[in-house]
Short mmCIF file of C-alpha atoms in Angstrom, two decimals:
data_model
loop_
_atom_site.label_atom_id
_atom_site.label_comp_id
_atom_site.label_asym_id
_atom_site.label_seq_id
_atom_site.Cartn_x
_atom_site.Cartn_y
_atom_site.Cartn_z
CA MET W 1277 -15.96 197.02 31.64
CA ALA W 1278 -15.42 193.79 29.73
CA ARG W 1279 -12.51 195.32 27.87
CA ASN W 1280 -10.95 196.48 31.14
CA ARG W 1281 -11.22 192.96 32.57
CA ILE W 1282 -9.63 191.50 29.46
CA ALA W 1283 -6.79 194.01 29.66
CA ARG W 1284 -6.15 193.21 33.30
CA ARG W 1285 -6.26 189.45 32.78
CA THR W 1286 -4.41 189.15 29.46
CA VAL W 1287 -2.68 192.18 27.98
CA PHE W 1288 -1.13 193.65 31.11
CA PRO W 1289 -0.02 190.31 32.63
CA CYS W 1290 1.59 189.33 29.30
CA LEU W 1291 3.45 192.63 29.09
CA SER W 1292 4.48 192.31 32.74
CA THR W 1293 5.85 188.85 32.13
CA ALA W 1294 7.72 190.02 29.04
CA PHE W 1295 9.22 192.84 31.09
CA GLY W 1296 10.69 190.42 33.56
CA VAL W 1297 8.14 190.11 36.37
CA PRO W 1298 7.66 186.51 37.48
CA ALA W 1299 4.30 185.04 36.61
CA CYS W 1300 3.90 183.56 40.05
CA GLY W 1301 5.41 183.70 43.49
CA HIS W 1302 4.91 185.51 46.77
CA ALA W 1303 6.19 188.97 47.59
CA HIS W 1304 7.89 189.70 50.86
CA GLU W 1305 5.16 190.68 53.34
CA GLY W 1306 7.29 191.97 56.18
CA SER W 1307 6.24 195.24 57.80
CA SER W 1308 8.21 198.31 56.87
CA ALA W 1309 10.37 200.41 59.12
CA ILE W 1310 8.09 203.33 58.30
CA SER W 1311 6.27 202.65 61.57
CA GLY W 1312 9.21 204.40 63.26
CA PHE W 1313 9.86 206.89 60.51
CA GLN W 1314 11.14 210.27 61.61
CA TRP W 1315 9.50 213.02 59.58
CA THR W 1316 12.38 215.33 60.48
CA ALA W 1317 14.95 212.86 59.09
CA TRP W 1318 16.73 215.03 56.55
CA ASN W 1319 19.42 213.51 54.37
CA PHE W 1320 22.61 215.57 54.44
CA GLU W 1321 24.71 213.58 51.99
CA PRO W 1322 27.97 215.53 51.52
CA TRP W 1323 28.12 215.06 47.74
CA VAL W 1324 24.55 216.27 47.29
CA LEU W 1325 25.15 219.34 49.45
CA PHE W 1326 28.41 220.07 47.64
CA CYS W 1327 26.82 219.86 44.17
CA LEU W 1328 23.89 222.06 45.20
CA ALA W 1329 26.16 224.63 46.85
CA LEU W 1330 28.57 224.72 43.90
CA SER W 1331 25.76 225.07 41.37
CA ALA W 1332 24.05 227.85 43.34
CA GLY W 1333 27.34 229.68 43.90
CA LEU W 1334 28.25 229.70 40.21
CA PHE W 1335 24.74 230.74 39.17
CA VAL W 1336 24.58 233.63 41.64
CA ALA W 1337 28.10 234.79 40.73
CA GLY W 1338 27.22 234.76 37.03
CA LEU W 1339 23.94 236.56 37.68
CA ARG W 1340 25.71 239.30 39.64
CA ARG W 1341 28.22 239.83 36.83
CA LEU W 1342 25.51 239.89 34.14
CA TRP W 1343 23.08 242.14 36.02
CA PRO W 1344 24.75 245.53 35.31
CA LYS W 1345 25.50 244.57 31.68
CA VAL W 1346 22.06 243.73 30.33
CA GLY W 1347 20.03 246.88 31.00
CA THR W 1348 16.53 246.25 29.64
CA GLY W 1349 17.22 242.51 29.57
CA ARG W 1350 16.95 242.23 33.35
CA ARG W 1351 13.41 240.90 33.10
CA VAL W 1352 14.79 237.87 31.24
CA LEU W 1353 17.42 237.39 33.94
CA ILE W 1354 14.77 237.50 36.66
CA GLN W 1355 12.67 234.89 34.84
CA LYS W 1356 15.64 232.58 34.46
CA ALA W 1357 16.71 233.12 38.06
CA LEU W 1358 13.22 232.18 39.26
CA ALA W 1359 13.25 229.06 37.07
CA TYR W 1360 16.66 228.10 38.47
CA ALA W 1361 15.55 228.68 42.07
CA GLY W 1362 12.50 226.50 41.49
CA GLY W 1363 14.55 223.69 39.98
CA TRP W 1364 17.20 223.95 42.72
CA LEU W 1365 14.61 223.83 45.50
CA LEU W 1366 12.88 220.84 43.91
CA ILE W 1367 16.17 218.92 43.77
CA ALA W 1368 16.70 219.72 47.45
CA LEU W 1369 13.16 218.53 48.20
CA ALA W 1370 13.74 215.26 46.36
CA LEU W 1371 17.22 214.44 47.70
CA ILE W 1372 17.56 216.16 51.08
CA SER W 1373 14.10 216.40 52.64
CA PRO W 1374 12.46 213.51 54.56
CA LEU W 1375 11.00 212.39 51.23
CA ASP W 1376 14.37 210.77 50.48
CA ARG W 1377 14.27 208.69 53.66
CA LEU W 1378 10.62 207.83 53.09
CA SER W 1379 11.47 206.59 49.60
CA ASN W 1380 13.49 203.80 51.21
CA GLU W 1381 10.28 202.51 52.78
CA LEU W 1382 7.57 203.19 50.21
CA PHE W 1383 7.76 202.66 46.45
CA SER W 1384 5.11 205.35 45.98
CA ALA W 1385 7.35 207.89 47.76
CA HIS W 1386 10.25 206.72 45.57
CA MET W 1387 8.11 207.35 42.51
CA VAL W 1388 7.26 210.88 43.70
CA GLN W 1389 10.98 211.52 44.18
CA HIS W 1390 11.81 210.41 40.64
CA GLU W 1391 8.99 212.38 39.06
CA ILE W 1392 10.09 215.55 40.87
CA LEU W 1393 13.58 215.15 39.42
CA ILE W 1394 12.46 214.20 35.90
CA LEU W 1395 9.32 216.24 35.33
CA LEU W 1396 9.75 219.36 37.47
CA ALA W 1397 13.37 220.06 38.40
CA ALA W 1398 14.98 219.11 35.07
CA PRO W 1399 12.82 221.26 32.73
CA LEU W 1400 13.04 224.25 35.09
CA LEU W 1401 16.83 224.02 35.08
CA VAL W 1402 16.88 223.76 31.30
CA LEU W 1403 14.73 226.89 31.05
CA SER W 1404 17.11 228.75 33.37
CA ARG W 1405 20.25 227.94 31.30
CA PRO W 1406 22.49 227.52 34.38
CA ILE W 1407 25.64 226.68 32.38
CA ALA W 1408 25.46 230.03 30.59
CA PHE W 1409 25.21 231.79 33.95
CA ALA W 1410 28.03 229.67 35.38
CA LEU W 1411 30.31 230.67 32.50
CA TRP W 1412 29.80 234.33 33.41
CA ALA W 1413 31.06 233.56 36.92
CA PHE W 1414 34.58 233.08 35.52
CA PRO W 1415 37.05 235.79 34.43
CA ARG W 1416 36.72 236.97 30.83
CA GLY W 1417 39.67 234.97 29.48
CA TRP W 1418 38.50 231.75 31.12
CA ARG W 1419 34.97 232.38 29.93
CA LYS W 1420 36.05 232.72 26.31
CA SER W 1421 38.17 229.58 26.51
CA LEU W 1422 35.43 227.54 28.18
CA THR W 1423 32.77 228.78 25.75
CA GLY W 1424 34.96 227.96 22.76
CA TYR W 1425 35.81 224.54 24.13
CA CYS W 1426 32.16 223.77 24.79
CA LYS W 1427 31.29 224.72 21.21
CA THR W 1428 34.20 223.19 19.29
CA GLY W 1429 35.86 220.67 21.64
CA TRP W 1430 34.89 217.06 22.24
CA VAL W 1431 32.47 218.17 24.97
CA GLY W 1432 30.53 220.26 22.48
CA ARG W 1433 30.54 217.52 19.84
CA PHE W 1434 29.39 214.91 22.36
CA TRP W 1435 26.67 217.22 23.69
CA ARG W 1436 25.35 217.97 20.19
CA ARG W 1437 25.08 214.27 19.41
CA MET W 1438 23.36 213.53 22.71
CA THR W 1439 20.84 216.34 22.29
CA VAL W 1440 19.62 215.39 18.86
CA PRO W 1441 15.90 215.05 19.78
CA LEU W 1442 15.52 211.46 18.60
CA ALA W 1443 18.69 210.38 20.44
CA ALA W 1444 17.68 212.22 23.63
CA TRP W 1445 14.17 210.72 23.49
CA THR W 1446 15.58 207.21 23.02
CA ILE W 1447 18.12 207.54 25.83
CA HIS W 1448 15.64 208.95 28.31
CA GLY W 1449 12.99 206.34 27.50
CA ALA W 1450 15.52 203.51 27.75
CA VAL W 1451 16.76 204.76 31.13
CA ILE W 1452 13.22 204.85 32.54
CA TRP W 1453 12.29 201.35 31.35
CA ILE W 1454 15.61 199.67 32.16
CA TRP W 1455 15.73 200.96 35.73
CA HIS W 1456 12.17 199.79 36.39
CA ALA W 1457 13.08 196.23 35.43
CA PRO W 1458 12.96 194.32 38.74
CA VAL W 1459 16.57 193.12 38.65
CA PHE W 1460 17.92 196.69 38.36
CA PHE W 1461 15.44 198.37 40.68
CA GLN W 1462 16.05 195.76 43.37
CA ALA W 1463 19.80 196.32 43.03
CA ALA W 1464 19.27 200.06 43.52
CA LEU W 1465 17.31 199.39 46.70
CA ARG W 1466 19.99 197.11 48.13
CA HIS W 1467 23.16 198.99 47.17
CA GLU W 1468 23.65 202.69 47.83
CA ASP W 1469 26.11 203.15 44.96
CA VAL W 1470 23.63 201.66 42.50
CA HIS W 1471 20.89 203.84 43.98
CA THR W 1472 23.04 206.93 43.39
CA LEU W 1473 23.67 205.82 39.81
CA GLN W 1474 19.92 205.38 39.32
CA HIS W 1475 19.18 208.92 40.49
CA LEU W 1476 21.97 210.38 38.38
CA SER W 1477 20.88 208.54 35.24
CA PHE W 1478 17.23 209.57 35.70
CA PHE W 1479 18.18 213.21 36.25
CA VAL W 1480 20.91 213.52 33.61
CA SER W 1481 18.85 211.75 30.93
CA ALA W 1482 15.93 214.06 31.81
CA LEU W 1483 18.19 217.11 31.43
CA VAL W 1484 19.36 215.85 28.04
CA PHE W 1485 15.78 215.12 26.96
CA TRP W 1486 14.35 218.47 28.03
CA TRP W 1487 17.32 220.36 26.61
CA ALA W 1488 16.85 218.65 23.25
CA ILE W 1489 13.12 219.38 23.29
CA ILE W 1490 13.20 222.94 24.65
CA ARG W 1491 16.55 224.26 23.41
CA GLY W 1492 17.45 221.96 20.56
CA GLY W 1493 14.70 222.86 18.11
CA GLU W 1494 14.69 226.06 16.07
CA GLY W 1495 11.44 227.70 15.03
CA ALA W 1496 8.20 226.00 14.12
CA ARG W 1497 9.80 222.72 13.05
CA GLY W 1498 11.58 222.31 16.39
CA TYR W 1499 8.45 223.02 18.43
CA GLY W 1500 6.35 220.70 16.27
CA ALA W 1501 8.82 217.85 16.77
CA GLY W 1502 8.92 218.66 20.48
CA VAL W 1503 5.16 218.13 20.75
CA LEU W 1504 5.55 214.69 19.15
CA TYR W 1505 8.42 213.62 21.43
CA VAL W 1506 6.74 214.82 24.62
CA PHE W 1507 3.43 213.19 23.67
CA SER W 1508 5.11 209.88 22.83
CA THR W 1509 6.96 210.02 26.16
CA THR W 1510 3.58 210.49 27.84
CA VAL W 1511 2.34 207.35 26.12
CA HIS W 1512 5.20 205.03 27.02
CA THR W 1513 5.55 206.23 30.63
CA SER W 1514 1.78 205.92 31.09
CA LEU W 1515 2.02 202.34 29.81
CA LEU W 1516 4.69 201.59 32.42
CA GLY W 1517 2.51 203.18 35.08
CA ALA W 1518 -0.43 201.06 33.95
CA LEU W 1519 1.68 197.89 34.13
CA LEU W 1520 2.62 198.73 37.72
CA THR W 1521 -0.98 199.56 38.60
CA PHE W 1522 -2.63 196.45 37.12
CA SER W 1523 0.03 193.93 38.09
CA SER W 1524 -1.35 191.13 40.25
CA GLN W 1525 1.77 190.99 42.40
CA PRO W 1526 4.57 193.30 43.56
CA TRP W 1527 7.54 193.68 41.24
CA TYR W 1528 10.02 194.64 43.95
CA PRO W 1529 10.03 192.32 47.01
CA ALA W 1530 12.43 194.67 48.84
CA TYR W 1531 9.41 196.89 49.42
CA GLY W 1532 7.31 195.03 51.96
CA GLY W 1533 4.49 197.51 52.31
CA SER W 1534 3.71 199.65 55.33
CA ALA W 1535 1.31 198.73 58.10
CA ALA W 1536 1.64 202.27 59.48
CA ALA W 1537 0.56 203.75 56.16
CA GLY W 1538 -2.16 201.14 55.74
CA LEU W 1539 -0.66 199.84 52.51
CA SER W 1540 0.34 196.35 51.46
CA ALA W 1541 3.29 195.95 49.10
CA LEU W 1542 0.90 195.54 46.16
CA GLU W 1543 -1.19 198.58 47.14
CA ASP W 1544 1.98 200.64 47.49
CA GLN W 1545 3.01 199.58 43.97
CA GLN W 1546 -0.44 200.37 42.58
CA LEU W 1547 -0.26 203.84 44.09
CA ALA W 1548 3.20 204.34 42.56
CA GLY W 1549 1.87 203.22 39.17
CA LEU W 1550 -1.04 205.66 39.43
CA ILE W 1551 1.38 208.48 40.25
CA MET W 1552 3.40 207.72 37.12
CA TRP W 1553 0.28 207.20 35.03
CA VAL W 1554 -2.08 210.05 36.00
CA PRO W 1555 -0.43 213.14 37.55
CA ALA W 1556 2.90 212.61 35.78
CA GLY W 1557 1.10 212.01 32.49
CA ALA W 1558 -0.92 215.19 33.06
CA ILE W 1559 2.30 217.21 33.52
CA TYR W 1560 3.69 215.82 30.27
CA LEU W 1561 0.47 216.78 28.50
CA VAL W 1562 0.55 220.32 29.92
CA ILE W 1563 4.12 220.73 28.65
CA ALA W 1564 3.11 219.32 25.26
CA LEU W 1565 0.24 221.82 25.07
CA GLY W 1566 2.63 224.63 25.94
CA MET W 1567 4.94 223.55 23.13
CA PHE W 1568 1.97 223.31 20.79
CA ALA W 1569 1.09 226.92 21.62
CA ALA W 1570 4.73 227.93 20.98
CA TRP W 1571 4.58 226.04 17.69
CA LEU W 1572 1.51 228.00 16.59
CA GLU W 1573 3.18 231.25 17.64
CA ALA W 1574 6.33 230.37 15.67
CA ILE W 1575 4.21 229.60 12.59
CA GLY W 1576 2.55 232.98 12.96
CA LYS W 1577 5.91 234.74 13.24
CA ASN W 1578 7.22 232.94 10.19
CA ALA W 1579 4.12 233.93 8.26
CA GLY W 1580 4.61 237.55 9.31
CA GLY W 1581 8.31 237.53 8.52
CA ALA W 1582 9.32 238.10 12.12
CA ALA W 1583 12.86 237.36 13.30
CA GLY W 1584 13.38 234.17 15.25
CA HIS W 1585 15.89 235.52 17.81
CA SER W 1586 14.63 235.28 21.40
CA GLY W 1587 16.40 238.42 22.64
CA SER W 1588 18.07 236.63 25.54
CA PRO W 1589 21.13 238.43 26.90
CA LEU W 1590 22.86 235.11 27.55
CA PRO W 1591 25.42 233.56 25.21
CA ARG W 1592 24.33 230.53 23.24
CA GLY W 1593 25.85 227.19 24.08
CA PRO W 1594 25.33 224.15 26.33
#
C-alpha cells in the first residue's frame, strides 16, 4: 500500500508532467451533451462507407475467383474469410455505430473505439490477407502486373522497410504516445480532419505492426521475436494507461465529463486509462501467449525436420 501511495504521489505525477500534462490547473467541468445522446445515432460518413464497400467488394470478388481453384484448400479460405468478416464488422462497429458519436462525449468510449481498431480489427485483417484476395479480383494480366509491382516496385520496397519488426514496433508505439499528448489529442477533438488523421494513423500503424509480427517473421526466430515485441507493447501501453488512471487531473479539458453517465471528467479519464491498462493489456498478453505457442511448435517442427511452408493457397506478398 505504501508503495502504491508513493507511485501515485511521485512517480506517476512526474511522468505525467514530463509527458506534457500541466502540474496544476482546473479542467473544464461543463456537462456533456451525452444527456441528449441518441443511441440510434449512426455515423454514415461517405468516405468510411466507400472504403468499407470497396474493401468488401474486392475481397468477395477475389474469394469467388479463388474458390473453384483451391480444391482441398477451401478450409483455409473459409478461415481467412471469417477473419476478414470479423475485422470488417469491428471497423464498422468502431466507425459507424453509435459508439463513434458517443466517443465525442466520453473519453472512455473514445478509448474503446481505438482499442477495437488497434487490438481486434487490425490483427484479424492481417490474418485474413485481404490484399492477396483483392489481387485475385483483377484479371490475370493485371494481377501479375500488380503482384510484380508490389514485390519489386517502390511500394514493395517501402512496405518491406516499414514492416521490419523493430521499425513497425517503433512506429506504432510512437503513434500511440504522440497522439495521447494533450496538445495533439485536443486538436483531434476540435478539428474533424485531425480526428480523421488520428484514426487513420492508429489503424494503419496497427496494421503495419501486426503484419510485421504475424507475417514478417519466418519460423521459430520470427515467432520468438514476435513474443518480445508484443510483450514490450503491452508494457508501454499499460504504462500509458496507468498514467491516465492515476493522474490527479484530466488531461483533455475538451471532455467535460457526463452527468447523465454519472462520471466527472477525471472519472471518465480514469475509466479510459483502466480500459487501456487492463482489458487491452490482457488481449496483448493472449496474443503473446498464442505466438509463444506457435514458437514452440515451430521449434518442434525444426527439430523434426518438417517443412516450414504453411500450405496457404494464396500468393505471397503484401
